[in-house]
Short mmCIF file of C-alpha atoms in Angstrom, two decimals:
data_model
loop_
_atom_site.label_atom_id
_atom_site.label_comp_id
_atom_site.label_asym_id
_atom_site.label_seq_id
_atom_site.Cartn_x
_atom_site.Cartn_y
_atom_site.Cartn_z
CA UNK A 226 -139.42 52.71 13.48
CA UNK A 227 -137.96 49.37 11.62
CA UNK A 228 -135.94 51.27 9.83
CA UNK A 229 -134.27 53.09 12.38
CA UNK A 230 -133.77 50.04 14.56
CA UNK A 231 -132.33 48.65 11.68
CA UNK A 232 -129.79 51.96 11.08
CA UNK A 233 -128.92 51.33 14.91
CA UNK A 234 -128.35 47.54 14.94
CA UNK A 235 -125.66 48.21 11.43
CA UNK A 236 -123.80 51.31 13.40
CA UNK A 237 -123.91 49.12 16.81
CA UNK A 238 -122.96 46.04 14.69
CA UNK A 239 -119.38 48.31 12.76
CA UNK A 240 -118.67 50.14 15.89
CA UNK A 241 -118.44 46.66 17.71
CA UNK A 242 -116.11 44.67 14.58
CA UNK A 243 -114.10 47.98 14.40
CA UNK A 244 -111.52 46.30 16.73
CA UNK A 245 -111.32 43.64 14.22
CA UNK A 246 -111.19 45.67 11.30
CA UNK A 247 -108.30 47.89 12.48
CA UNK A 248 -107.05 45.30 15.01
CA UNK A 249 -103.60 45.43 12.76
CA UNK A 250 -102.94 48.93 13.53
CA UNK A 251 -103.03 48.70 17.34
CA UNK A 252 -100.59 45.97 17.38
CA UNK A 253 -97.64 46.59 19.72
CA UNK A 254 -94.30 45.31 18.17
CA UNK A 255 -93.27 42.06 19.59
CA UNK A 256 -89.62 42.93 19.67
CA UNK A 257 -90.41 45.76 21.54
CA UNK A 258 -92.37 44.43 24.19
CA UNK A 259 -89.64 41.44 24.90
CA UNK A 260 -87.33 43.89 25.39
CA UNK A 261 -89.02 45.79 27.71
CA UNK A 262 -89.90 42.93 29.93
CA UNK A 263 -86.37 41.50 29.80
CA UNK A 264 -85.35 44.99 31.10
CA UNK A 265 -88.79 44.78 33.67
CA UNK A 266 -87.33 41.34 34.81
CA UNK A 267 -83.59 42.80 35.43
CA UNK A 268 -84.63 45.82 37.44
CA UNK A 269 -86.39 43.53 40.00
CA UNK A 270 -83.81 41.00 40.24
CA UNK A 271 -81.17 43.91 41.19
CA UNK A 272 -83.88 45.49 43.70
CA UNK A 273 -85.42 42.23 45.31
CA UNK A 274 -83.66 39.08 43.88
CA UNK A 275 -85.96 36.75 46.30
CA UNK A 276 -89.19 36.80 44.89
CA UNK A 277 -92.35 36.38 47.62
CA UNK A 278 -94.14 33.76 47.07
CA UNK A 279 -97.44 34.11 44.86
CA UNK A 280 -100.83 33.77 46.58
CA UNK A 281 -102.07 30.29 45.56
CA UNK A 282 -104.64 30.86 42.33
CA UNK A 283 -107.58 28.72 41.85
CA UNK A 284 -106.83 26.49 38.75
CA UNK A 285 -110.89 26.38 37.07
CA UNK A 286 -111.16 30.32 37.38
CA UNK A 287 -107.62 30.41 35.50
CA UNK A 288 -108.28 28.03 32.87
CA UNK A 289 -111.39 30.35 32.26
CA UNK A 290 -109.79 33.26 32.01
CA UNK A 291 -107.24 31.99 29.76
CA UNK A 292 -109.78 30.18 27.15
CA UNK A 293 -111.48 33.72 27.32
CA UNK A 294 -108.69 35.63 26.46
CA UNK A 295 -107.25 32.74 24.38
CA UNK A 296 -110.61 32.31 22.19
CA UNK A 297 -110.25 36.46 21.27
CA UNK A 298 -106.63 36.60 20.62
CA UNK A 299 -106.95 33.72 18.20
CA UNK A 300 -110.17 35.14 16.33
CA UNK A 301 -108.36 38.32 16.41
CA UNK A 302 -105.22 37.01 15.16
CA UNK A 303 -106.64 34.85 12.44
CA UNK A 304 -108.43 37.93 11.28
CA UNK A 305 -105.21 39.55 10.77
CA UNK A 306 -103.33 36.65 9.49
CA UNK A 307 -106.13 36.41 6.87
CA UNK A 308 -105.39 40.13 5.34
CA UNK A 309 -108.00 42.32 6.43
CA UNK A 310 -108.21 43.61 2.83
CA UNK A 311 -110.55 40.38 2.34
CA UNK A 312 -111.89 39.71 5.62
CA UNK A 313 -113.79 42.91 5.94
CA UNK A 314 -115.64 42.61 3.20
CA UNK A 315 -116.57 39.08 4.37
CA UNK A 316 -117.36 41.19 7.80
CA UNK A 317 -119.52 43.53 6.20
CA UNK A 318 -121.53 40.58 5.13
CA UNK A 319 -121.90 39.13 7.74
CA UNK A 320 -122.71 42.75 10.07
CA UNK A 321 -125.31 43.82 6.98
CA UNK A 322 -127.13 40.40 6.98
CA UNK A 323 -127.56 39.77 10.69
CA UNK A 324 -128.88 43.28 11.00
CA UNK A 325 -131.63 42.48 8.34
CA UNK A 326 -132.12 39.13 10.14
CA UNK A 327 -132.74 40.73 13.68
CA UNK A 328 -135.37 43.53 11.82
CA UNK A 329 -137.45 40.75 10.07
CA UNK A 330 -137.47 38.73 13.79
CA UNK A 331 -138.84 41.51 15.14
CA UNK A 332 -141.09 42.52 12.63
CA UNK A 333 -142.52 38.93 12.93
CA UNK A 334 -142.69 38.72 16.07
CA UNK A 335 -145.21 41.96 16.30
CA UNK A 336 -146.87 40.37 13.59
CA UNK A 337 -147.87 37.47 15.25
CA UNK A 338 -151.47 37.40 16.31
CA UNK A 339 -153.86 35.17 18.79
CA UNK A 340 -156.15 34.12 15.53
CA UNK A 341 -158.44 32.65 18.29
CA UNK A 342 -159.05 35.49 20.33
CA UNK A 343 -159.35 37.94 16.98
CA UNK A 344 -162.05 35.59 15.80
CA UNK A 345 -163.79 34.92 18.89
CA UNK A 346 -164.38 38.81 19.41
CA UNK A 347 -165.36 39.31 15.83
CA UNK A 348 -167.70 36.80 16.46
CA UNK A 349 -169.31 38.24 19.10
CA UNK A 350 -169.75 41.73 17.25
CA UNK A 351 -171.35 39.74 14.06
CA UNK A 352 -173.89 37.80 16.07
CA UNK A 353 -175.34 40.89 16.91
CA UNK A 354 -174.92 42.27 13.36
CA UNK A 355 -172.35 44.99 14.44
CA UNK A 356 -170.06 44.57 11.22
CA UNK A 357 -168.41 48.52 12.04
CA UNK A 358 -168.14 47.09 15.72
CA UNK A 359 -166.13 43.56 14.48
CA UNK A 360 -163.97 46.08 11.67
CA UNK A 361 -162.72 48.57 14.55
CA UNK A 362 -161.46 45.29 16.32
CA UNK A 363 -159.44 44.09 13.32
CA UNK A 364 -158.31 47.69 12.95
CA UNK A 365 -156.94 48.53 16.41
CA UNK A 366 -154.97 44.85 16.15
CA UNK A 367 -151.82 44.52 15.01
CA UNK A 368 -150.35 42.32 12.01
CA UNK A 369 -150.99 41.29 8.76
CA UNK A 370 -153.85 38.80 9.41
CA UNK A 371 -156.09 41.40 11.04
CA UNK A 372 -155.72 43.85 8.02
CA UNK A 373 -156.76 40.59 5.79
CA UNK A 374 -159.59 40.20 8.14
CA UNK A 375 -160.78 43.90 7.97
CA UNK A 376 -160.71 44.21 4.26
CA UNK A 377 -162.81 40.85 4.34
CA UNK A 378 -165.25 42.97 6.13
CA UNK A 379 -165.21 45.44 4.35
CA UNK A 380 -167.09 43.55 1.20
CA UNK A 381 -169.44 41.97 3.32
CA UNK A 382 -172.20 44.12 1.39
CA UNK A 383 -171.15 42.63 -1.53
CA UNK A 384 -171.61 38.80 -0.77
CA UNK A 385 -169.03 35.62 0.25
CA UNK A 386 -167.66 35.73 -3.11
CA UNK A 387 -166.38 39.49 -3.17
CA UNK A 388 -165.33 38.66 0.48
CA UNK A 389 -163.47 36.14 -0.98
CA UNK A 390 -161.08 37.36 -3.69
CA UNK A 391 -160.25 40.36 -1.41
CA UNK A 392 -159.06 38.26 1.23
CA UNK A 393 -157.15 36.52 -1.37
CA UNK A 394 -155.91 39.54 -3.11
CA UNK A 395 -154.85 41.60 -0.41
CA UNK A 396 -153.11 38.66 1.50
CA UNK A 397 -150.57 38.31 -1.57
CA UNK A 398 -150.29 42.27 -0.78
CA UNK A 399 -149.60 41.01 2.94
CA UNK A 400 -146.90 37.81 2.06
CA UNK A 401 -144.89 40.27 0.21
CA UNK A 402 -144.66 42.26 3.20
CA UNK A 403 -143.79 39.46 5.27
CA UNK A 404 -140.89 38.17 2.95
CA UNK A 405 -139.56 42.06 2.29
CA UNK A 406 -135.69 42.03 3.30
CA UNK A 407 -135.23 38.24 2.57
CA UNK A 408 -133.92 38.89 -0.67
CA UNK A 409 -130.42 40.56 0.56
CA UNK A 410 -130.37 37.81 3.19
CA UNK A 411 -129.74 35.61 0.34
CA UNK A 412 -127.26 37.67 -1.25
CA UNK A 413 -125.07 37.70 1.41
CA UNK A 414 -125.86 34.43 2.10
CA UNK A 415 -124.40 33.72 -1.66
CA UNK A 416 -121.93 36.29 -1.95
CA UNK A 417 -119.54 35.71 1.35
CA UNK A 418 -118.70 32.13 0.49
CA UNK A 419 -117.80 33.73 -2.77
CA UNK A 420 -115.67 36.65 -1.04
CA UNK A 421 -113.93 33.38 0.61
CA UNK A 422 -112.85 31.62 -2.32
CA UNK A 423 -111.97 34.90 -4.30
CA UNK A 424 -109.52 35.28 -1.42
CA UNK A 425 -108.16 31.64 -1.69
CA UNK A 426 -107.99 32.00 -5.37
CA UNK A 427 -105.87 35.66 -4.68
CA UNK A 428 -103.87 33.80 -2.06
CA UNK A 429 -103.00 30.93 -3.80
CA UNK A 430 -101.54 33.67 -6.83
CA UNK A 431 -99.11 35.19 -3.70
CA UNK A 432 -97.99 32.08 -2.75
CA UNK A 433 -97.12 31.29 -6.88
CA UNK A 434 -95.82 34.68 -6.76
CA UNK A 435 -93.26 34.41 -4.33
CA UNK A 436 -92.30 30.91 -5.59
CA UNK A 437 -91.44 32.37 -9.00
CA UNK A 438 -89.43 35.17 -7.14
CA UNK A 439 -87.57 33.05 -4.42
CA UNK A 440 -87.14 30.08 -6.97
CA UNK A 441 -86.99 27.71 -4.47
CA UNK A 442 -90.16 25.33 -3.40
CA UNK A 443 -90.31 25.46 0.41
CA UNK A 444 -92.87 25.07 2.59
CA UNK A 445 -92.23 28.62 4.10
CA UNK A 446 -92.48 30.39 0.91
CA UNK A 447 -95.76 29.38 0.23
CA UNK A 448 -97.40 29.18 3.87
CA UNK A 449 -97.94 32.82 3.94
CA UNK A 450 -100.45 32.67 0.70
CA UNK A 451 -101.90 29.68 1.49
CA UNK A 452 -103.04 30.31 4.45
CA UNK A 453 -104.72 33.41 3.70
CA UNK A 454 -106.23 31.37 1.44
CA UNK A 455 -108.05 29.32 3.55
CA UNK A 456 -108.87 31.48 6.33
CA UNK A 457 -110.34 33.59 3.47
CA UNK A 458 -112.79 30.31 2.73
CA UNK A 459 -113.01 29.87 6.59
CA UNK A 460 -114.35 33.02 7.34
CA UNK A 461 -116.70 32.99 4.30
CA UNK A 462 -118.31 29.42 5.06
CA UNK A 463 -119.18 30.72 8.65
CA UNK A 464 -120.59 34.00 7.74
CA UNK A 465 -123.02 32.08 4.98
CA UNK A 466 -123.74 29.34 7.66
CA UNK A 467 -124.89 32.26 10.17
CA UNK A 468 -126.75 33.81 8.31
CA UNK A 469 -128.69 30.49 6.65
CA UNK A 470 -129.74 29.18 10.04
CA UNK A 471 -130.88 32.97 10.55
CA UNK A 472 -132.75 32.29 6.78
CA UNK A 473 -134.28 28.86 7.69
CA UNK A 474 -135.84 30.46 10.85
CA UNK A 475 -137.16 33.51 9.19
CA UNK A 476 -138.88 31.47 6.47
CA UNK A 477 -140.48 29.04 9.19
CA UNK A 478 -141.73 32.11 11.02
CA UNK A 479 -143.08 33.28 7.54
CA UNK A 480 -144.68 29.83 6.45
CA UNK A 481 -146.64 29.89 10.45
CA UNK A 482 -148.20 33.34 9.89
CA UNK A 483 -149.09 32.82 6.50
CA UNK A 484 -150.79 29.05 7.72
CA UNK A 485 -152.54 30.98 10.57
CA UNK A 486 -153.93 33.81 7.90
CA UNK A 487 -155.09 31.06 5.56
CA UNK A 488 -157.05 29.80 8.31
CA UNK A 489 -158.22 32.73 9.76
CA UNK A 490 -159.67 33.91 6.46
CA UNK A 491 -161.95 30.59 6.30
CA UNK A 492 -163.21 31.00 9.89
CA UNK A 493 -163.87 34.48 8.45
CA UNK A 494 -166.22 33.22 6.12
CA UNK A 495 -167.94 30.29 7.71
CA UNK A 496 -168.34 32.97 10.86
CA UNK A 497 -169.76 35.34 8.43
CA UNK A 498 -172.51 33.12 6.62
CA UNK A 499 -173.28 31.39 10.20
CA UNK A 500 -174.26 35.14 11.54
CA UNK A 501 -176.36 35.62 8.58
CA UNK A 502 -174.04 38.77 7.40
CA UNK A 503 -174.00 38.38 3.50
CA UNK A 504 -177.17 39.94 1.83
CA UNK A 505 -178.74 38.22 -0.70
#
């Protein structure tokens, strides 16, 4: 089921940046659409040369629309102006690592448990003795720190100590479970920065390039390959920043269930030896 959330959220993730990706190809010429509307703006001055006056249009909702459309054209253009050749793989970063992001929120967010109310029922089945009775609780509850729990009671024949070391052992089975995925977070956490700067380094080589070929040091020679260059970097530095607050919050969420397991697996214990389970 993760894994096919995580299939959708990738496809969902390219079908949406496609418009970025092939946002070059769909670009109307600019020559061609001036011409047009100088040839628009003749054929109504012939037909109507008094033009009605325009309905009055509130200024807020047109500032709105125009940041809106404004704030897309630029990222759109920048894209472009930063040669998609390098920006997409910078893209595919970015797509790749939020979708592993988004699985291991959700994944940790199912793994969360109410310690307090696991405990307080297994409690009630071990003052009674029931130790099959507080095991079916830890097995029909979801996450990591009721499967630590259950295997806990499982060795309660075998005394607190055996309890014990297969709380600890099966919890480092649990952790690496909990931190599975993390690992290509940080690659693409390293690599787009890198993807940036290979594309200033590239862009930086056009711009010497057409130096060498023009002969002439002018600021319009080399503005082309410098500024791929730095959107290159640009783009790079906000894909790795994304994706580290995205890290940062994973790990927190990590380090809380882990905390809550540690103490669960005490109260385990003490719970255990108060209810008189272990046999001597």
């Amino acid at each position: 089921m993760r894994k096919l959330i995580a299939l959708l959220l990738v496809l969902g993730l390219a079908v949406f940046s496609g418009n970025f990706v092939y946002a070059q190809d769909g670009d109307t010429d600019p020559t061609a659409t001036e011409q047009m509307e100088d040839s628009t703006t003749a054929a109504e001055a012939e037909v109507d040369p008094i033009e009605p006056e325009a309905p009055a249009v509130d200024a807020g909702d047109e500032e709105e629309a125009a940041a809106e459309q404004s704030g897309y054209q630029v990222l759109k253009k920048y894209f472009i102006d930063g040669d998609w050749r390098f920006m997409s793989f910078v893209l595919v970063c970015l797509i790749l690592g939020l979708a592993f992001c988004i699985e291991r929120i959700i994944t940790l967010n199912i793994a969360t448990t109410n310690t307090d109310k696991l405990l307080s029922r297994i409690d009630e089945h071990l003052k009674s003795g029931d130790v099959q009775g507080a095991m079916e609780v830890c097995k029909s509850t979801q996450g990591p720190t009721a499967s630590i729990l259950y295997e806990g009671l499982k060795n309660a024949d075998d005394g607190a100590e055996a309890v014990e070391k297969a709380i600890v052992s099966y919890g480092s089975v649990q952790m690496g479970l909990l931190e599975r995925g993390l690992v290509w977070i940080s690659l693409f956490i390293a690599i787009a920065p890198m993807l940036g700067f290979m594309g200033t380094v590239i862009g930086m080589i056009q711009a010497f390039d057409r130096i060498e070929a023009v002969g002439d040091l002018s600021p319009s020679v080399v503005a082309g390959g410098i500024k791929v260059a730095l959107l290159t970097t640009v783009f790079g530095l906000i894909t790795a920043i994304i994706l580290q607050i995205f890290y940062n919050y994973i790990v927190s969420k990590i380090d809380g269930i882990v905390n809550k397991m540690e103490d669960a697996s005490i109260a385990l214990v003490d719970i255990m030896a108060s209810n008189n389970i272990f046999k001597q």
